Tab-separated table of C-alpha atoms in Angstrom:
chain	number	residue	atom	x	y	z
S	1	MET	CA	102.980	92.232	-235.444
S	2	ASP	CA	104.988	90.649	-232.642
S	3	SER	CA	104.226	87.091	-233.539
S	4	ILE	CA	104.536	87.290	-237.304
S	5	PRO	CA	106.963	84.617	-238.563
S	6	LEU	CA	109.639	85.545	-240.923
S	7	ASN	CA	110.031	83.168	-243.817
S	8	ILE	CA	113.611	83.240	-244.928
S	9	GLU	CA	114.480	82.124	-248.408
S	10	LEU	CA	117.444	79.840	-248.353
S	11	PRO	CA	119.430	77.929	-251.084
S	12	SER	CA	117.873	74.701	-252.274
S	13	GLU	CA	120.171	72.530	-249.989
S	14	PHE	CA	118.498	74.106	-246.883
S	15	SER	CA	114.925	73.998	-245.822
S	16	LYS	CA	112.931	77.118	-244.983
S	17	CYS	CA	113.059	78.243	-241.393
S	18	GLU	CA	110.919	80.654	-239.492
S	19	LEU	CA	112.005	83.211	-236.849
S	20	ASP	CA	109.512	84.378	-234.148
S	21	ILE	CA	110.076	88.133	-233.567
S	22	THR	CA	108.665	87.690	-230.016
S	23	THR	CA	111.367	85.180	-229.378
S	24	LEU	CA	114.150	87.405	-230.691
S	25	LYS	CA	112.919	90.279	-228.578
S	26	ALA	CA	113.094	88.062	-225.541
S	27	LEU	CA	116.761	87.459	-226.222
S	28	LYS	CA	117.755	91.096	-225.603
S	29	GLY	CA	118.076	90.513	-221.855
S	30	ASP	CA	121.061	88.779	-220.271
S	31	GLN	CA	118.743	86.353	-218.463
S	32	GLY	CA	116.973	85.359	-221.732
S	33	LEU	CA	120.283	84.843	-223.615
S	34	GLU	CA	121.447	82.347	-220.928
S	35	ASP	CA	118.114	80.490	-220.775
S	36	GLY	CA	118.763	77.008	-222.159
S	37	GLU	CA	115.249	76.523	-223.276
S	38	ILE	CA	115.349	79.494	-225.592
S	39	ILE	CA	118.745	78.414	-227.044
S	40	GLY	CA	117.266	75.026	-227.688
S	41	ARG	CA	114.260	76.440	-229.428
S	42	LEU	CA	116.624	78.564	-231.624
S	43	GLU	CA	119.169	75.816	-232.430
S	44	ASP	CA	117.197	74.294	-235.345
S	45	THR	CA	115.913	77.451	-236.816
S	46	ILE	CA	118.903	79.811	-236.363
S	47	LEU	CA	122.170	77.959	-235.616
S	48	LYS	CA	121.887	75.429	-238.394
S	49	HIS	CA	120.792	77.736	-241.148
S	50	PHE	CA	122.818	80.819	-240.470
S	51	ARG	CA	125.975	78.848	-239.682
S	52	ALA	CA	125.503	77.030	-242.912
S	53	ILE	CA	125.279	80.355	-244.824
S	54	ALA	CA	128.606	81.449	-243.151
S	55	PHE	CA	130.329	78.240	-244.073
S	56	TYR	CA	128.959	78.247	-247.625
S	57	GLN	CA	129.664	81.846	-248.233
S	58	GLY	CA	131.499	81.185	-251.465
S	59	HIS	CA	128.428	79.666	-253.012
S	60	ILE	CA	125.711	82.081	-251.788
S	61	ASN	CA	124.950	85.592	-252.856
S	62	VAL	CA	123.250	86.620	-249.698
S	63	ARG	CA	121.996	89.973	-250.885
S	64	LYS	CA	120.343	88.658	-254.066
S	65	ARG	CA	118.536	85.872	-252.099
S	66	GLY	CA	116.760	88.669	-250.203
S	67	ILE	CA	117.650	87.627	-246.613
S	68	ASN	CA	118.907	91.110	-245.724
S	69	THR	CA	115.618	92.679	-246.841
S	70	ILE	CA	113.477	90.153	-244.920
S	71	LEU	CA	115.510	90.415	-241.638
S	72	PRO	CA	115.652	93.929	-240.175
S	73	ARG	CA	119.183	95.032	-239.089
S	74	GLU	CA	118.403	94.904	-235.361
S	75	VAL	CA	117.011	91.369	-235.668
S	76	LEU	CA	119.962	90.182	-237.662
S	77	SER	CA	122.303	91.658	-235.034
S	78	GLU	CA	120.367	89.729	-232.368
S	79	VAL	CA	120.768	86.543	-234.354
S	80	PHE	CA	124.493	86.972	-234.676
S	81	TYR	CA	124.813	87.493	-230.861
S	82	VAL	CA	122.714	84.444	-230.190
S	83	ILE	CA	125.099	82.312	-232.378
S	84	ALA	CA	128.188	83.835	-230.749
S	85	ARG	CA	126.750	83.517	-227.251
S	86	HIS	CA	125.822	79.900	-227.888
S	87	ASP	CA	129.311	79.004	-229.110
S	88	PHE	CA	130.812	80.922	-226.267
S	89	THR	CA	128.763	79.088	-223.726
S	90	ILE	CA	129.930	75.689	-225.021
S	91	ALA	CA	133.533	76.877	-225.141
S	92	SER	CA	133.081	77.964	-221.472
S	93	ASP	CA	131.860	74.489	-220.521
S	94	ASN	CA	134.417	72.554	-222.603
S	95	PHE	CA	137.335	74.993	-222.335
S	96	GLU	CA	137.688	74.913	-226.152
S	97	PRO	CA	137.766	77.843	-228.540
S	98	PRO	CA	134.340	78.761	-229.983
S	99	SER	CA	133.643	77.002	-233.276
S	100	LEU	CA	132.340	80.155	-235.006
S	101	SER	CA	133.980	83.561	-234.638
S	102	TRP	CA	132.908	87.040	-235.495
S	103	LEU	CA	135.483	87.063	-238.376
S	104	GLU	CA	133.491	84.276	-240.157
S	105	LEU	CA	130.272	86.220	-239.813
S	106	ALA	CA	131.856	89.383	-240.969
S	107	HIS	CA	133.206	87.852	-244.198
S	108	VAL	CA	129.934	86.625	-245.653
S	109	CYS	CA	129.022	89.973	-247.182
S	110	ARG	CA	129.468	93.678	-246.715
S	111	TYR	CA	126.067	94.085	-245.158
S	112	TRP	CA	126.888	91.462	-242.524
S	113	ARG	CA	130.263	92.886	-241.946
S	114	ASN	CA	128.826	96.237	-241.225
S	115	ILE	CA	126.270	94.714	-238.798
S	116	VAL	CA	128.941	92.691	-237.004
S	117	LEU	CA	131.340	95.599	-236.630
S	118	THR	CA	128.686	97.934	-235.166
S	119	SER	CA	127.489	95.284	-232.554
S	120	PRO	CA	129.687	95.689	-229.539
S	121	ARG	CA	128.019	92.836	-227.755
S	122	ILE	CA	129.406	90.318	-230.210
S	123	PHE	CA	132.889	91.552	-229.379
S	124	SER	CA	132.196	91.476	-225.616
S	125	LEU	CA	132.619	87.708	-225.658
S	126	VAL	CA	136.416	87.331	-225.341
S	127	TYR	CA	138.144	83.939	-225.500
S	128	LEU	CA	141.835	83.611	-224.814
S	129	PRO	CA	144.004	82.523	-226.523
S	130	ALA	CA	142.596	84.795	-229.296
S	131	GLY	CA	144.556	83.598	-232.305
S	132	ASN	CA	146.938	86.529	-232.556
S	133	GLN	CA	147.485	89.804	-230.818
S	134	ASP	CA	146.032	91.813	-233.675
S	135	ARG	CA	142.714	89.900	-233.453
S	136	LEU	CA	142.565	90.453	-229.688
S	137	GLN	CA	143.189	94.207	-230.053
S	138	ALA	CA	140.497	94.420	-232.756
S	139	CYS	CA	138.087	92.567	-230.527
S	140	LEU	CA	138.636	94.881	-227.613
S	141	HIS	CA	138.467	97.899	-229.933
S	142	TYR	CA	135.080	97.038	-231.398
S	143	SER	CA	133.634	96.000	-227.948
S	144	ARG	CA	133.470	99.750	-227.279
S	145	GLN	CA	133.545	99.477	-223.475
S	146	ALA	CA	130.702	96.951	-223.459
S	147	PRO	CA	130.634	94.669	-220.370
S	148	LEU	CA	133.018	91.834	-221.211
S	149	ASP	CA	132.574	88.077	-220.698
S	150	VAL	CA	136.075	86.613	-220.569
S	151	ILE	CA	137.407	82.961	-220.768
S	152	TYR	CA	141.117	82.505	-220.228
S	153	CYS	CA	142.149	78.888	-220.875
S	154	ASP	CA	145.827	77.808	-220.707
S	155	ASN	CA	146.651	74.116	-220.735
S	156	LEU	CA	149.750	74.331	-222.766
S	157	ASN	CA	153.276	73.249	-221.707
S	158	GLN	CA	155.354	74.896	-224.444
S	159	VAL	CA	157.321	77.707	-222.896
S	160	ASP	CA	156.992	79.950	-226.012
S	161	ARG	CA	153.164	79.502	-226.068
S	162	GLN	CA	153.063	80.279	-222.351
S	163	LYS	CA	154.842	83.636	-222.870
S	164	TRP	CA	152.476	84.351	-225.735
S	165	LEU	CA	149.272	83.714	-223.606
S	166	TYR	CA	150.783	85.752	-220.799
S	167	ASN	CA	151.281	88.663	-223.159
S	168	GLN	CA	147.648	88.402	-224.309
S	169	TRP	CA	146.498	88.535	-220.689
S	170	LEU	CA	148.480	91.700	-220.126
S	171	THR	CA	146.817	93.141	-223.180
S	172	LEU	CA	143.343	92.248	-221.759
S	173	HIS	CA	143.928	93.409	-218.219
S	174	PRO	CA	143.386	97.143	-218.668
S	175	HIS	CA	139.959	96.224	-220.003
S	176	LEU	CA	138.964	94.150	-216.963
S	177	SER	CA	137.546	97.454	-215.346
S	178	HIS	CA	134.326	96.718	-217.273
S	179	THR	CA	134.378	92.861	-217.166
S	180	ARG	CA	131.134	91.159	-216.162
S	181	THR	CA	132.160	87.456	-215.994
S	182	LEU	CA	135.632	85.865	-215.900
S	183	THR	CA	136.613	82.123	-216.344
S	184	LEU	CA	140.245	81.395	-215.430
S	185	ARG	CA	141.835	78.212	-216.064
S	186	THR	CA	145.555	78.107	-216.242
S	187	GLN	CA	148.581	76.068	-215.214
S	188	LEU	CA	151.018	78.977	-215.670
S	189	ALA	CA	151.770	80.305	-212.256
S	190	ASP	CA	152.777	83.744	-213.466
S	191	THR	CA	149.480	84.159	-215.220
S	192	THR	CA	147.547	83.096	-212.210
S	193	GLU	CA	149.325	85.561	-209.997
S	194	THR	CA	148.858	88.295	-212.516
S	195	ALA	CA	145.098	87.578	-212.783
S	196	LEU	CA	144.503	87.395	-209.077
S	197	VAL	CA	147.154	89.798	-207.475
S	198	LEU	CA	146.283	92.744	-209.690
S	199	PRO	CA	142.927	94.220	-208.884
S	200	LEU	CA	139.886	92.608	-210.730
S	201	SER	CA	136.919	94.610	-211.741
S	202	THR	CA	134.498	95.562	-209.037
S	203	THR	CA	131.794	95.097	-211.674
S	204	LEU	CA	132.573	91.275	-211.878
S	205	THR	CA	129.302	89.307	-211.242
S	206	ARG	CA	130.548	85.714	-212.107
S	207	LEU	CA	133.904	84.288	-211.455
S	208	THR	CA	135.127	80.680	-212.321
S	209	LEU	CA	138.431	79.389	-211.016
S	210	ASN	CA	138.657	75.953	-212.320
S	211	ASP	CA	142.135	74.380	-212.603
S	212	PRO	CA	142.387	70.538	-212.373
S	213	PHE	CA	146.024	70.833	-213.415
S	214	LEU	CA	147.334	72.824	-210.490
S	215	ARG	CA	148.340	70.977	-207.206
S	216	ALA	CA	149.739	72.313	-203.871
S	217	PRO	CA	153.466	72.263	-204.760
S	218	SER	CA	152.998	74.228	-207.909
S	219	GLN	CA	151.206	77.284	-206.385
S	220	SER	CA	153.407	80.029	-204.890
S	221	GLU	CA	152.591	81.847	-201.614
S	222	ALA	CA	151.764	85.003	-203.688
S	223	THR	CA	149.002	83.069	-205.399
S	224	LYS	CA	147.657	81.625	-202.216
S	225	ARG	CA	147.541	85.166	-200.636
S	226	ALA	CA	145.885	86.488	-203.851
S	227	ILE	CA	143.126	83.890	-203.697
S	228	ASP	CA	142.566	84.634	-199.931
S	229	GLN	CA	142.270	88.377	-200.493
S	230	MET	CA	140.448	88.343	-203.732
S	231	PHE	CA	136.829	87.512	-202.649
S	232	GLY	CA	136.445	90.514	-200.320
S	233	ALA	CA	137.388	92.843	-203.175
S	234	LEU	CA	134.512	91.810	-205.392
S	235	PRO	CA	131.366	93.451	-203.881
S	236	ASN	CA	129.161	92.697	-206.753
S	237	LEU	CA	130.063	89.040	-207.316
S	238	LEU	CA	126.916	86.954	-207.457
S	239	GLN	CA	128.318	83.504	-208.549
S	240	LEU	CA	131.570	81.748	-207.710
S	241	THR	CA	132.545	78.493	-209.281
S	242	SER	CA	135.793	76.943	-207.992
S	243	ASP	CA	137.673	73.630	-207.677
S	244	PRO	CA	137.983	72.382	-204.098
S	245	TYR	CA	141.760	72.993	-203.964
S	246	THR	CA	141.485	76.710	-204.563
S	247	LEU	CA	138.901	76.984	-201.770
S	248	CYS	CA	141.383	75.141	-199.448
S	249	GLN	CA	144.089	77.687	-199.677
S	250	SER	CA	143.489	79.439	-196.398
S	251	ASP	CA	141.591	79.365	-193.160
S	252	TRP	CA	137.743	79.545	-194.080
S	253	THR	CA	136.949	81.153	-190.758
S	254	GLU	CA	138.970	84.123	-191.693
S	255	ARG	CA	138.041	84.484	-195.234
S	256	ALA	CA	135.731	87.302	-196.377
S	257	PHE	CA	133.344	86.179	-199.019
S	258	PRO	CA	131.379	88.776	-201.052
S	259	ALA	CA	128.338	89.512	-198.992
S	260	ASN	CA	126.038	89.521	-201.969
S	261	LEU	CA	127.147	85.979	-203.281
S	262	GLN	CA	124.128	84.074	-204.395
S	263	THR	CA	125.520	80.924	-205.969
S	264	LEU	CA	128.483	78.847	-204.837
S	265	ILE	CA	129.578	75.778	-207.050
S	266	VAL	CA	132.405	73.576	-205.877
S	267	ASP	CA	133.345	71.471	-208.900
S	268	ASN	CA	135.736	68.464	-208.511
S	269	PRO	CA	135.306	66.710	-211.890
S	270	PHE	CA	138.159	64.286	-211.412
S	271	GLY	CA	137.504	63.590	-207.730
S	272	GLU	CA	141.238	64.031	-206.879
S	273	GLU	CA	141.273	67.232	-204.776
S	274	PRO	CA	140.631	67.643	-201.035
S	275	THR	CA	137.460	69.452	-199.833
S	276	PRO	CA	137.509	71.922	-196.929
S	277	SER	CA	136.379	70.591	-193.507
S	278	LEU	CA	132.683	70.827	-192.974
S	279	PRO	CA	132.651	73.005	-189.879
S	280	ARG	CA	134.847	75.587	-191.681
S	281	LEU	CA	132.686	75.414	-194.753
S	282	ILE	CA	129.509	76.007	-192.819
S	283	SER	CA	131.130	78.785	-190.881
S	284	ALA	CA	132.002	80.508	-194.079
S	285	LEU	CA	128.642	79.927	-195.761
S	286	GLN	CA	126.744	81.274	-192.687
S	287	LYS	CA	128.359	84.675	-193.521
S	288	LEU	CA	126.524	84.710	-196.894
S	289	PRO	CA	123.014	86.139	-196.243
S	290	SER	CA	122.147	86.211	-199.869
S	291	LEU	CA	123.283	82.651	-200.730
S	292	ARG	CA	120.476	80.968	-202.660
S	293	GLN	CA	122.102	78.051	-204.612
S	294	LEU	CA	124.701	75.663	-203.415
S	295	GLU	CA	126.231	72.918	-205.606
S	296	PHE	CA	128.799	70.184	-205.002
S	297	TRP	CA	130.190	68.056	-207.778
S	298	GLY	CA	132.487	65.108	-207.503
S	299	LEU	CA	132.341	64.609	-203.753
S	300	ARG	CA	134.633	61.808	-202.578
S	301	SER	CA	134.045	59.306	-199.789
S	302	GLU	CA	136.687	60.902	-197.584
S	303	ASP	CA	135.285	64.406	-197.936
S	304	PHE	CA	133.533	65.518	-194.661
S	305	SER	CA	134.169	62.039	-193.299
S	306	GLY	CA	132.156	61.471	-190.163
S	307	SER	CA	130.914	65.094	-190.048
S	308	HIS	CA	127.216	64.111	-189.966
S	309	THR	CA	127.772	62.977	-186.351
S	310	ILE	CA	129.106	66.413	-185.320
S	311	SER	CA	125.805	68.252	-186.059
S	312	PRO	CA	127.264	71.482	-187.052
S	313	ALA	CA	125.292	74.803	-187.174
S	314	ARG	CA	122.853	74.836	-190.156
S	315	ILE	CA	122.870	77.081	-193.215
S	316	HIS	CA	119.987	79.474	-193.696
S	317	PRO	CA	117.244	78.420	-196.219
S	318	LEU	CA	118.327	77.836	-199.772
S	319	GLU	CA	116.418	77.835	-203.042
S	320	SER	CA	118.369	75.022	-204.660
S	321	LEU	CA	120.787	72.391	-203.381
S	322	HIS	CA	122.735	70.073	-205.712
S	323	LEU	CA	124.737	67.107	-204.393
S	324	ASP	CA	126.688	64.752	-206.703
S	325	GLY	CA	129.141	62.228	-205.358
S	326	HIS	CA	129.649	59.735	-202.616
S	327	CYS	CA	126.906	59.055	-200.178
S	328	ASP	CA	128.697	59.960	-196.973
S	329	PRO	CA	129.517	63.564	-197.851
S	330	CYS	CA	126.114	64.070	-199.418
S	331	THR	CA	124.669	62.989	-196.002
S	332	SER	CA	126.893	65.323	-194.090
S	333	ILE	CA	125.891	68.277	-196.138
S	334	LEU	CA	122.166	67.420	-195.913
S	335	SER	CA	122.460	67.473	-192.036
S	336	CYS	CA	123.719	71.073	-192.197
S	337	ILE	CA	120.904	72.521	-194.488
S	338	ASP	CA	117.988	74.077	-192.702
S	339	SER	CA	115.746	74.008	-195.764
S	340	THR	CA	115.756	74.151	-199.520
S	341	HIS	CA	113.054	74.554	-202.206
S	342	ARG	CA	114.632	72.302	-204.796
S	343	LEU	CA	116.940	69.344	-204.082
S	344	TYR	CA	118.925	67.277	-206.565
S	345	ALA	CA	120.866	64.448	-204.863
S	346	ARG	CA	122.896	61.886	-206.657
S	347	PRO	CA	124.561	59.628	-204.070
S	348	ALA	CA	127.046	57.287	-205.731
S	349	LEU	CA	126.837	53.987	-203.842
S	350	HIS	CA	125.862	50.372	-204.279
S	351	ILE	CA	123.011	49.872	-201.778
S	352	CYS	CA	123.436	46.110	-201.585
S	353	ASP	CA	127.135	46.650	-200.606
S	354	ASN	CA	126.574	49.435	-198.121
S	355	PRO	CA	122.991	49.544	-196.818
S	356	LEU	CA	123.948	51.412	-193.637
S	357	ALA	CA	125.313	54.431	-195.588
S	358	MET	CA	122.071	54.606	-197.547
S	359	ASN	CA	119.976	54.413	-194.325
S	360	ILE	CA	121.934	57.333	-192.858
S	361	PHE	CA	121.536	59.267	-196.042
S	362	LEU	CA	117.788	58.697	-196.304
S	363	ASP	CA	117.491	59.648	-192.588
S	364	SER	CA	119.135	62.987	-193.312
S	365	LEU	CA	116.986	63.421	-196.192
S	366	THR	CA	113.873	62.663	-194.114
S	367	GLY	CA	115.076	65.233	-191.543
S	368	LEU	CA	115.301	67.920	-194.304
S	369	LEU	CA	111.806	66.947	-195.551
S	370	GLU	CA	110.356	67.255	-192.135
S	371	ARG	CA	111.786	70.792	-191.613
S	372	GLN	CA	110.005	72.094	-194.700
S	373	CYS	CA	108.223	70.970	-197.883
S	374	LEU	CA	110.045	70.332	-200.990
S	375	SER	CA	108.692	70.818	-204.426
S	376	SER	CA	107.648	67.283	-205.523
S	377	GLU	CA	108.131	68.126	-209.268
S	378	GLU	CA	111.590	69.718	-208.875
S	379	SER	CA	113.133	67.739	-205.968
S	380	TYR	CA	114.348	64.149	-206.450
S	381	VAL	CA	117.112	61.653	-205.507
S	382	LEU	CA	119.000	59.945	-208.348
S	383	VAL	CA	120.275	56.508	-207.251
S	384	ASN	CA	122.461	54.264	-209.285
S	385	SER	CA	120.611	51.029	-209.713
S	386	THR	CA	123.090	48.945	-211.746
S	387	HIS	CA	124.053	46.736	-208.771
S	388	SER	CA	121.393	47.399	-206.314
S	389	ARG	CA	118.025	45.926	-205.366
S	390	LEU	CA	116.335	49.214	-206.264
S	391	GLY	CA	116.504	47.929	-209.820
S	392	GLY	CA	113.872	45.269	-208.954
S	393	CYS	CA	110.586	45.503	-210.654
S	394	THR	CA	108.565	45.187	-207.422
S	395	LEU	CA	110.229	48.135	-205.779
S	396	LYS	CA	109.964	50.189	-209.021
S	397	THR	CA	106.321	49.676	-208.940
S	398	ARG	CA	105.923	50.323	-205.280
S	399	LEU	CA	107.922	53.573	-205.371
S	400	LYS	CA	106.539	54.723	-208.715
S	401	VAL	CA	110.139	55.807	-209.648
S	402	ARG	CA	111.158	56.964	-213.071
S	403	PRO	CA	114.115	55.063	-214.688
S	404	MET	CA	116.847	57.074	-216.318
S	405	GLY	CA	119.596	55.039	-217.867
S	406	ASN	CA	121.198	52.822	-215.182
S	407	SER	CA	119.622	54.964	-212.494
S	408	LEU	CA	116.258	55.518	-210.727
S	409	VAL	CA	114.829	58.886	-210.192
S	410	ILE	CA	112.906	58.934	-206.921
S	411	PRO	CA	110.747	61.979	-206.021
S	412	CYS	CA	111.735	63.105	-202.518
S	413	GLU	CA	108.076	63.182	-201.253
S	414	THR	CA	107.926	59.478	-202.273
S	415	VAL	CA	111.072	58.684	-200.222
S	416	PHE	CA	109.542	60.696	-197.243
S	417	GLU	CA	106.250	58.671	-197.378
S	418	MET	CA	108.281	55.360	-197.727
S	419	LEU	CA	110.444	56.186	-194.750
S	420	HIS	CA	107.588	57.442	-192.656
S	421	ASN	CA	105.664	54.189	-193.215
S	422	SER	CA	108.758	52.217	-192.482
S	423	ARG	CA	109.435	53.996	-189.244
S	424	GLY	CA	105.961	53.494	-188.051
S	425	SER	CA	106.427	49.760	-187.950
S	426	ARG	CA	110.143	49.130	-187.495
S	427	GLY	CA	111.540	52.261	-185.760
S	428	PRO	CA	113.928	54.871	-187.252
S	429	GLY	CA	116.992	53.981	-189.303
S	430	SER	CA	115.574	50.536	-190.183
S	431	PHE	CA	114.409	50.947	-193.815
S	432	GLN	CA	114.271	47.550	-195.549
S	433	TYR	CA	115.472	47.095	-199.098
């Protein structure tokens, strides 16, 4: 019974699709809902067809087509949540409103409306701005105290719009006591202070503070103090994503991070913001015994400049390390990691222009490989090959690398074997290109 496909009769302009009950049951857990593979499998069968039904509501009599009798109420509710969650995830990544709202689903027919209004999880996905105050109030009402996932995105300059967004945030704030995830991106200082100075929910498990618009002169001392005091007040926080500037607001050696933090992501998409000094960063990370995943995006050449020669204390073993940016800071971080099960390194450099930097990076990578064994299938180095000799056919064949666009994917164990053989004949730090 679990694997019986459901053949859904659709209008002639749409092909038939099948829904696997086993797959839908797997979506009930939060972990399954966030699994990209499951979402990918459902896109063609669910998102396309059911979104089409919503958009063509004026031409389809859903009840007469028999869809509601084929799909049980609980399965249809799960489908609606998958659609809403998918759009909400895209909105979170792009900081744009979801393309399909609960209102569009609720207006297809009475049966769908009844399902939507009795599914609190659909209303637990809150995106601000929410269109108007009444819609936000309705969304919070029908969420019925379900754990909320909130995105607050403000990149508007008009004063009247800023006041409107600020009022929406004040409307939402009493409901933060049962908020599970919060993404805050705003260039409105009053909103930032309100969001951070007032107590956040102790149930918060994921927090994203990503604001490429704000710079040092625009943040008040109250905001800086709020950022500094916030982390210690979130005992259940498991994942923190932040721009480097926010993490630079105070002395890292005195900051109290949540002890249970498992994932730290430092995202610098425009490469314009300063990164904390490496000794302070390592000192802060050493206080996180539960840290399992560490990611750096958009590292600049001046970040951690020369830090790999200091040999700071190392971080405890990680499950996953992600480095994206200039070769020098990637090298500095590698020298501080005791071990990691999975490694994704994408050093941005032209090898023919700076072979010394690549030598130092590969030496640090070799040191990491010698301290423990990486998974050959999940760990690799992605090197840009547009202007480098790594693009040569001879070296491609010798390394058995996998091309990906203008880059080469080199398994870490291949790099280790290559360097080990090179060191045996020419000494350390003398890899030949």
